[in-house]
Coordinates of C-alpha atoms in Angstrom, one line a residue:
M505 CA 88.8 87.7 115.2
S506 CA 86.1 85.3 114.3
A507 CA 86.4 82.6 111.7
R508 CA 86.0 83.9 108.1
P509 CA 86.8 82.8 104.6
A510 CA 90.4 83.1 103.3
A511 CA 89.4 85.8 100.9
Q512 CA 88.4 88.0 103.8
V513 CA 91.6 87.3 105.8
A514 CA 93.6 88.2 102.6
A515 CA 91.8 91.5 102.5
A516 CA 92.8 92.8 105.9
P517 CA 92.6 96.6 105.9
A518 CA 95.6 98.5 104.9
A519 CA 97.6 100.3 107.5
T520 CA 97.3 104.1 107.4
P521 CA 99.6 106.7 108.9
S522 CA 98.8 107.3 112.6
A523 CA 98.0 110.7 114.0
T524 CA 101.6 110.8 115.2
D525 CA 102.8 110.2 111.6
A526 CA 100.6 113.0 110.3
A527 CA 101.7 115.5 113.0
D528 CA 105.4 114.7 113.0
P529 CA 107.2 115.5 109.7
C530 CA 110.0 113.2 110.9
C531 CA 107.7 110.3 110.3
A532 CA 106.1 111.5 107.0
A533 CA 106.5 108.8 104.3
P534 CA 104.2 107.4 101.7
L535 CA 104.0 104.0 103.3
P536 CA 104.5 103.6 107.1
V537 CA 107.1 101.0 108.1
L538 CA 107.8 99.2 111.4
G539 CA 110.6 100.8 113.5
R540 CA 109.8 104.3 112.3
D541 CA 109.6 105.4 116.0
V542 CA 112.5 103.3 117.4
T543 CA 115.1 105.3 119.3
V544 CA 118.7 104.4 119.7
P545 CA 121.4 105.6 122.0
L546 CA 124.2 107.9 120.9
V547 CA 127.8 107.5 122.2
T548 CA 127.8 111.2 122.9
G549 CA 124.8 111.0 125.1
G550 CA 121.0 110.9 124.7
E551 CA 118.9 109.1 122.1
V552 CA 117.6 109.8 118.6
T553 CA 115.0 108.3 116.3
Y554 CA 116.8 105.6 114.2
A555 CA 117.3 106.6 110.6
A556 CA 117.2 103.3 108.7
L557 CA 119.1 104.0 105.5
D558 CA 120.1 100.5 104.5
Y559 CA 117.1 99.5 102.5
A560 CA 119.2 97.9 99.8
A561 CA 120.2 95.2 102.3
S562 CA 116.9 94.7 103.9
A563 CA 114.0 97.2 103.8
P564 CA 111.9 97.6 107.0
A565 CA 108.6 95.8 106.9
L566 CA 105.6 97.8 105.9
Q567 CA 103.1 98.3 108.7
R568 CA 100.5 97.1 106.3
V569 CA 102.4 93.8 105.9
W570 CA 102.8 93.3 109.6
D571 CA 99.1 94.0 110.2
D572 CA 98.0 91.6 107.5
V573 CA 100.2 88.8 108.8
A574 CA 99.0 89.5 112.4
A575 CA 95.4 89.2 111.2
Y576 CA 96.1 85.9 109.5
A577 CA 98.3 84.3 112.2
P578 CA 95.5 82.8 114.3
Y579 CA 94.3 81.0 111.2
Y580 CA 97.7 79.5 110.4
G581 CA 97.5 75.9 109.2
S582 CA 99.2 73.3 107.0
V583 CA 99.1 74.0 103.2
H584 CA 97.8 71.7 100.4
R585 CA 97.4 68.5 102.4
G586 CA 95.1 69.3 105.2
A587 CA 91.3 68.6 105.3
G588 CA 90.6 71.0 108.2
Y589 CA 89.2 74.5 107.8
L590 CA 92.4 76.3 108.8
S591 CA 94.4 74.1 106.4
Q592 CA 92.0 74.9 103.6
L593 CA 92.0 78.6 104.5
S594 CA 95.8 78.7 104.5
T595 CA 96.0 76.8 101.2
D596 CA 93.6 79.4 99.6
L597 CA 95.7 82.2 101.1
F598 CA 98.9 80.7 99.7
E599 CA 97.6 80.2 96.2
N600 CA 95.8 83.6 96.2
S601 CA 99.2 85.1 97.0
R602 CA 100.7 83.4 93.9
T603 CA 98.0 85.1 91.8
T604 CA 98.7 88.5 93.5
V605 CA 102.4 88.2 92.8
A606 CA 101.8 87.2 89.2
E607 CA 99.6 90.3 88.7
F608 CA 102.2 92.5 90.4
L609 CA 104.9 91.3 88.0
G610 CA 102.7 91.5 84.9
C611 CA 103.2 87.8 84.1
R612 CA 102.0 86.1 81.0
E613 CA 99.1 83.7 81.2
D614 CA 101.3 80.6 81.0
D615 CA 104.1 81.8 83.3
Q616 CA 104.8 80.1 86.6
V617 CA 105.3 81.8 89.9
I618 CA 107.5 79.7 92.2
F619 CA 108.1 80.7 95.8
T620 CA 111.7 80.4 97.1
R621 CA 113.7 81.7 100.0
S622 CA 115.3 84.7 98.2
T623 CA 116.7 86.1 95.0
T624 CA 119.8 84.0 95.5
D625 CA 117.7 80.9 96.0
S626 CA 115.6 81.7 92.9
L627 CA 118.6 82.1 90.6
N628 CA 120.2 79.0 92.0
L629 CA 116.9 77.2 91.2
L630 CA 117.0 78.5 87.6
A631 CA 120.7 77.5 87.3
A632 CA 119.8 74.0 88.4
A633 CA 117.1 73.9 85.6
L634 CA 119.3 75.0 82.7
P635 CA 119.3 72.6 79.7
A636 CA 122.4 70.7 79.1
D637 CA 125.3 72.6 77.5
C638 CA 123.6 76.0 78.2
Q639 CA 125.7 79.1 77.7
V640 CA 125.3 81.8 80.3
F641 CA 126.2 85.5 79.8
V642 CA 126.5 87.7 82.8
F643 CA 128.1 91.2 83.4
E644 CA 130.8 91.4 86.1
T645 CA 128.6 94.2 87.6
E646 CA 126.1 91.8 89.0
H647 CA 125.4 91.1 92.7
H648 CA 126.9 87.8 93.8
A649 CA 123.3 86.3 93.8
S650 CA 123.2 86.6 90.0
L651 CA 127.0 86.4 89.4
L652 CA 127.8 83.1 91.1
P653 CA 125.0 80.4 90.6
W654 CA 126.0 79.4 87.1
R655 CA 129.0 77.2 88.1
D656 CA 127.8 74.1 86.1
A657 CA 127.2 76.1 82.9
R658 CA 129.5 77.6 80.3
V659 CA 129.7 81.1 81.6
T660 CA 130.9 84.2 79.8
Y661 CA 131.6 87.2 82.1
L662 CA 131.2 90.5 80.4
N663 CA 133.2 93.6 81.3
A664 CA 131.5 96.5 83.1
P665 CA 129.9 98.9 80.6
R666 CA 130.1 102.6 81.0
T667 CA 126.8 103.5 79.3
P668 CA 123.5 101.7 78.8
D669 CA 124.2 101.6 75.0
E670 CA 127.6 100.0 75.7
A671 CA 125.9 97.4 77.8
V672 CA 123.6 96.4 74.9
Q673 CA 126.5 96.5 72.4
T674 CA 128.7 94.4 74.6
L675 CA 126.0 91.8 75.0
E676 CA 125.2 91.8 71.3
R677 CA 128.9 91.1 70.4
A678 CA 129.1 88.3 72.9
L679 CA 126.0 86.7 71.7
A680 CA 127.0 87.0 68.1
D681 CA 130.1 85.0 68.8
R682 CA 128.4 82.2 70.7
D683 CA 127.5 78.7 69.6
P684 CA 124.3 79.5 67.7
Y685 CA 122.8 76.0 68.1
G686 CA 122.8 75.5 71.9
P687 CA 120.6 77.1 74.6
A688 CA 121.7 80.4 76.1
L689 CA 120.7 82.6 79.0
V690 CA 121.5 86.2 79.8
C691 CA 121.4 87.3 83.5
V692 CA 121.1 91.0 84.2
T693 CA 120.2 93.3 87.1
G694 CA 117.3 95.8 86.8
A695 CA 118.9 98.3 89.2
S696 CA 122.4 98.1 90.6
N697 CA 122.7 97.4 94.3
V698 CA 125.9 99.5 94.3
T699 CA 125.1 102.6 92.2
G700 CA 121.3 102.4 92.0
E701 CA 121.5 103.0 88.3
L702 CA 118.7 101.5 86.1
W703 CA 119.8 99.1 83.4
P704 CA 118.3 99.0 79.9
V705 CA 116.4 95.8 80.5
R706 CA 114.0 95.9 77.6
E707 CA 116.9 96.6 75.1
L708 CA 119.0 93.8 76.6
A709 CA 116.0 91.4 76.3
A710 CA 115.6 92.4 72.7
A711 CA 119.3 91.7 72.0
A712 CA 119.1 88.3 73.8
H713 CA 116.0 87.2 71.9
A714 CA 117.4 88.4 68.6
H715 CA 120.3 86.0 69.1
G716 CA 118.2 83.0 70.3
A717 CA 119.0 83.5 74.0
R718 CA 116.7 83.8 77.0
I719 CA 117.0 86.4 79.8
V720 CA 116.4 86.4 83.5
L721 CA 116.0 89.7 85.4
D722 CA 117.4 90.2 88.9
A723 CA 114.8 92.6 90.2
A724 CA 115.8 92.5 93.8
Q725 CA 116.6 96.3 93.8
L726 CA 114.2 97.2 91.0
A727 CA 110.8 95.8 92.2
P728 CA 110.7 97.8 95.5
H729 CA 111.1 101.1 93.6
H730 CA 109.7 100.7 90.1
P731 CA 106.9 98.7 88.4
V732 CA 108.2 95.5 86.9
S733 CA 106.2 93.8 84.0
V734 CA 107.5 90.5 82.7
E735 CA 105.4 91.0 79.6
E736 CA 106.3 94.6 78.9
L737 CA 110.0 94.1 79.5
D738 CA 109.8 90.9 77.5
V739 CA 112.1 89.0 79.9
D740 CA 111.8 85.2 80.3
W741 CA 112.1 85.2 84.1
V742 CA 112.3 87.6 87.0
A743 CA 113.6 87.0 90.5
F744 CA 113.3 89.1 93.7
S745 CA 113.4 88.8 97.5
G746 CA 110.6 89.6 99.9
H747 CA 113.0 91.3 102.4
K748 CA 113.9 93.9 99.8
L749 CA 110.2 94.5 99.1
Y750 CA 109.2 95.5 102.7
A751 CA 108.2 91.9 103.5
P752 CA 110.0 89.9 106.2
F753 CA 110.0 86.2 106.9
G754 CA 112.5 85.0 104.2
S755 CA 110.7 84.3 101.0
G756 CA 111.5 85.1 97.4
V757 CA 110.1 84.6 93.9
L758 CA 111.1 83.1 90.6
A759 CA 108.5 83.9 87.9
G760 CA 108.5 83.2 84.2
R761 CA 108.5 80.6 81.5
S762 CA 107.7 77.0 82.6
D763 CA 109.3 74.8 80.0
W764 CA 112.8 74.7 81.4
L765 CA 111.4 74.4 84.9
R766 CA 109.1 71.5 84.0
G767 CA 111.9 69.7 82.2
A768 CA 114.3 69.9 85.1
E769 CA 114.7 67.6 88.1
P770 CA 113.0 69.0 91.2
Y771 CA 115.1 71.6 93.0
L772 CA 114.5 69.7 96.2
A773 CA 113.2 66.1 96.4
G774 CA 110.4 65.5 98.9
G775 CA 106.8 65.9 99.8
G776 CA 104.8 68.5 97.8
A777 CA 107.0 68.1 94.7
S778 CA 105.9 64.5 94.1
R779 CA 102.6 63.6 92.6
K780 CA 102.9 59.8 93.1
V781 CA 105.5 57.6 94.7
A782 CA 105.4 53.8 94.5
R783 CA 107.8 51.0 95.6
R784 CA 109.5 49.2 92.7
P785 CA 109.3 45.4 92.8
K786 CA 112.5 43.6 94.0
E787 CA 112.7 41.8 90.6
A788 CA 112.8 45.3 89.0
G789 CA 115.7 46.4 91.2
G790 CA 113.8 47.8 94.2
G791 CA 113.8 51.4 95.1
V792 CA 110.9 53.8 94.3
D793 CA 109.3 55.2 91.2
V794 CA 108.4 58.9 91.4
E795 CA 106.0 61.0 89.3
W796 CA 106.8 64.7 89.9
H797 CA 104.4 67.6 89.5
D798 CA 104.8 69.8 86.5
T799 CA 103.4 72.9 88.2
A800 CA 105.2 75.3 90.4
A801 CA 104.9 72.6 93.2
R802 CA 107.6 70.7 91.4
H803 CA 110.2 73.1 92.9
E804 CA 108.5 73.8 96.2
A805 CA 109.1 70.6 98.1
G806 CA 108.5 70.6 101.8
S807 CA 106.1 72.7 104.0
P808 CA 106.0 76.2 102.4
N809 CA 106.7 79.4 104.2
V810 CA 103.1 80.6 104.2
I811 CA 103.8 83.6 106.4
G812 CA 106.6 84.7 104.1
V813 CA 104.6 84.2 100.9
Y814 CA 101.6 86.1 102.3
S815 CA 103.9 88.9 103.4
I816 CA 105.2 89.3 99.8
A817 CA 101.6 89.3 98.5
S818 CA 100.6 92.0 101.1
A819 CA 103.6 94.1 100.1
C820 CA 102.8 93.8 96.4
K821 CA 99.2 95.0 97.1
A822 CA 100.4 97.9 99.3
L823 CA 102.9 99.1 96.6
S824 CA 100.3 98.8 93.8
E825 CA 97.6 100.6 95.8
A826 CA 100.0 103.4 96.8
G827 CA 100.8 103.9 93.1
F828 CA 104.3 103.7 91.6
D829 CA 104.0 107.1 90.0
E830 CA 103.7 108.7 93.4
L831 CA 106.4 106.5 95.0
V832 CA 108.9 107.0 92.1
G833 CA 108.3 110.8 92.2
R834 CA 108.9 111.1 95.9
E835 CA 112.0 108.8 95.7
R836 CA 113.4 111.1 93.1
H837 CA 112.9 114.0 95.5
L838 CA 115.0 112.1 98.2
I839 CA 117.6 111.1 95.7
A840 CA 118.0 114.7 94.7
K841 CA 118.4 115.8 98.3
V842 CA 121.2 113.3 98.9
R843 CA 123.0 113.8 95.7
E844 CA 122.9 117.6 95.9
G845 CA 124.1 117.4 99.5
L846 CA 127.0 115.1 98.8
A847 CA 128.0 117.3 95.8
E848 CA 128.6 120.1 98.2
V849 CA 131.4 118.1 99.9
P850 CA 134.5 118.0 97.8
A851 CA 135.9 115.0 99.8
V852 CA 133.0 112.8 98.7
R853 CA 133.1 110.8 95.5
V854 CA 129.9 109.1 94.4
L855 CA 130.3 105.9 92.5
S856 CA 128.7 105.5 89.1
L857 CA 128.9 103.5 86.0
F858 CA 126.6 105.5 83.7
G859 CA 127.2 109.0 84.9
D860 CA 125.4 111.7 86.9
D861 CA 122.4 111.9 84.6
A862 CA 121.6 108.2 84.6
P863 CA 118.1 107.3 86.1
R864 CA 118.4 105.5 89.4
V865 CA 116.7 104.2 92.4
G866 CA 117.4 105.2 96.0
V867 CA 120.8 103.5 96.3
I868 CA 123.9 105.6 96.4
S869 CA 127.5 104.5 97.2
F870 CA 130.4 106.8 97.8
V871 CA 133.9 107.1 99.4
V872 CA 135.3 109.9 101.5
D873 CA 138.8 111.1 101.1
G874 CA 140.9 110.4 104.2
W875 CA 138.3 108.1 105.8
N876 CA 138.1 104.4 106.1
S877 CA 134.6 103.5 105.0
S878 CA 133.9 101.3 108.1
H879 CA 135.1 104.2 110.4
F880 CA 132.8 106.6 108.6
A881 CA 129.8 104.3 108.8
A882 CA 130.5 103.6 112.4
A883 CA 130.5 107.3 113.2
L884 CA 127.2 107.8 111.4
S885 CA 125.7 105.1 113.5
A886 CA 127.2 105.9 116.9
E887 CA 127.1 109.7 116.7
Y888 CA 124.0 110.3 114.6
G889 CA 121.8 107.2 114.8
I890 CA 122.0 106.6 111.1
G891 CA 122.3 103.0 109.7
V892 CA 124.1 102.7 106.4
R893 CA 126.2 99.9 104.8
D894 CA 129.9 99.8 104.2
G895 CA 132.1 97.2 102.4
L896 CA 131.8 95.7 98.9
F897 CA 128.1 95.0 99.0
C898 CA 128.3 91.4 97.7
A899 CA 129.3 92.9 94.4
H900 CA 133.1 92.7 94.7
P901 CA 134.1 92.9 91.0
L902 CA 131.9 96.0 90.4
V903 CA 133.0 97.9 93.5
R904 CA 136.6 97.1 92.9
T905 CA 136.3 98.3 89.3
L906 CA 134.6 101.5 90.4
L907 CA 137.3 102.1 93.0
G908 CA 140.2 101.3 90.6
G909 CA 141.1 98.0 92.2
E910 CA 141.5 94.7 90.4
A911 CA 138.2 93.0 89.7
D912 CA 139.5 89.6 90.8
E913 CA 141.1 90.8 94.1
P914 CA 139.7 88.8 97.0
G915 CA 137.7 90.4 99.7
E916 CA 135.1 89.7 102.3
C917 CA 131.7 91.5 102.3
G918 CA 131.6 94.3 104.8
A919 CA 135.0 93.5 106.4
P920 CA 137.3 96.5 106.1
E921 CA 140.9 95.8 105.3
A922 CA 142.4 98.7 107.3
A923 CA 142.2 100.4 110.6
P924 CA 140.6 103.8 111.1
G925 CA 142.5 106.5 109.2
E926 CA 144.1 104.0 106.8
K927 CA 143.1 103.4 103.2
S928 CA 140.9 100.4 102.3
L929 CA 139.1 99.2 99.2
N930 CA 135.6 99.6 100.5
A931 CA 132.7 102.1 100.1
I932 CA 129.7 103.5 102.0
R933 CA 126.2 102.9 100.7
V934 CA 123.1 104.9 101.7
S935 CA 119.7 103.5 100.5
F936 CA 116.1 104.4 101.1
G937 CA 112.6 103.9 99.8
A938 CA 108.9 104.2 100.5
G939 CA 109.2 104.3 104.2
T940 CA 111.9 107.0 104.4
P941 CA 111.0 110.4 105.8
D942 CA 112.8 113.6 104.6
E943 CA 114.3 114.1 108.0
H944 CA 116.4 110.9 107.7
V945 CA 118.1 111.9 104.5
E946 CA 118.5 115.5 105.8
R947 CA 120.2 114.2 108.9
F948 CA 122.4 112.0 106.8
V949 CA 123.6 114.9 104.6
R950 CA 124.2 117.1 107.6
A951 CA 126.1 114.3 109.3
V952 CA 128.4 113.7 106.3
K953 CA 129.2 117.4 106.2
E954 CA 130.0 117.6 109.9
L955 CA 132.1 114.5 109.9
V956 CA 134.1 115.6 106.9
A957 CA 134.6 119.2 108.3
D958 CA 135.1 118.4 112.0
G959 CA 136.0 114.7 112.2
A960 CA 134.5 112.1 114.6
R961 CA 133.6 113.2 118.1
W962 CA 134.5 109.8 119.5
N963 CA 137.4 107.4 119.5
Y964 CA 137.0 104.1 117.5
R965 CA 138.9 100.9 117.4
T966 CA 138.9 97.8 115.2
E967 CA 137.0 94.7 116.6
D968 CA 136.5 91.5 114.6
G969 CA 137.4 93.4 111.4
R970 CA 135.0 96.3 112.0
C971 CA 135.3 99.8 113.4
V972 CA 133.4 100.2 116.6
P973 CA 133.1 102.9 119.2
D974 CA 135.9 102.6 121.8
R975 CA 133.9 101.9 125.0
G976 CA 137.2 101.8 127.0
N977 CA 137.2 105.5 127.4
D978 CA 134.4 108.0 128.0
T979 CA 136.0 111.0 126.3
V980 CA 135.4 112.3 122.8
A981 CA 138.1 112.2 120.2
A982 CA 140.8 114.8 120.5

């Protein structure tokens, strides 16, 4: 690829489904992803195309994203401080990506877009920027990324609501009882990483603002599935991760109001965050005087993850160009397939806060009577080539509430507490999105029915806290 301006690199052509994709219904999906033709071995013999149904943990990278990054890679250079052509091109690419993300999120004109490592990093950054004596209100239903960063603030944890209206009422009561003169922040998810249910973000934002509080939206599970507009939802900040949005390389975003961020000490102290640094005279005590940037750079110290940032921008473009109306419609089709299939299995109980009719994204958690969740997930993988999640999904209080356990009972993400056949307080999660073909969810439903009806065909054992196929024998389970 010959040298060309940054704008041309940024406009690398979108990936389109290959002839194989079009001919093979197994590969049919609105947006092709990497790994769609990867095969994996089965313990019972043979191989099968891998069914990646763990999008809520990390979605596979879009082919479009991978192609865009590959087109840019030969032009990689330092950002913001280089005089060379590749450095200038990379800087343009980085800042153009910031503009793309702002447009994708429907940001207001004076909002800042700060690039971070992940949703967790974004919310920890915001927590570090809270004004003194800030009160924080957070539902116990949050992912740990949005439940835990507020350790240095006065935190009120709100009980799990059972309807969207109850969520709004619970928040309104809590805010009405708060100190009315200090700053306050509400943190809420847009879509649950456990149940997939959509939360009433706009109504919660209205309640927060009516009581003089601000609100941050954890959109990690919402942004890959639904349009997110900071302005329309009237939230003050939004945070999400690239790896949930079909963009690898470990980047995230915090976007929103700039005043608290400008008033806070830099999240990291170092190059890029500083505008000017000067030695202080010995007679003045020595040391250095620092003038920090008041732009997004204030919280982006160090050499930025240009590849990760560009991959997020590429994914934002791909989703926008595909059209969320089409993506949402097809995802509802997949959700219906899974829910209808699971409803035909009496031993399966789907977990829900708001009930069967609640709108949701492609994230469904469930338990199976008589099965340890790790054992069930291991059998789906080893015998059917299906990748799902089991455990507490980094949302321990919520899962334990839904399963009837104590919300404060300790546990470790993904580590079952019992051997195969014994009860444990864990669940199974299946999740999917724009790269999921029908065949994957159809295979999943069929596998659930067969495992419940006939049991596993292989023997399993516990290894390092997980159920794994027993490679010590080469016979199927009795």
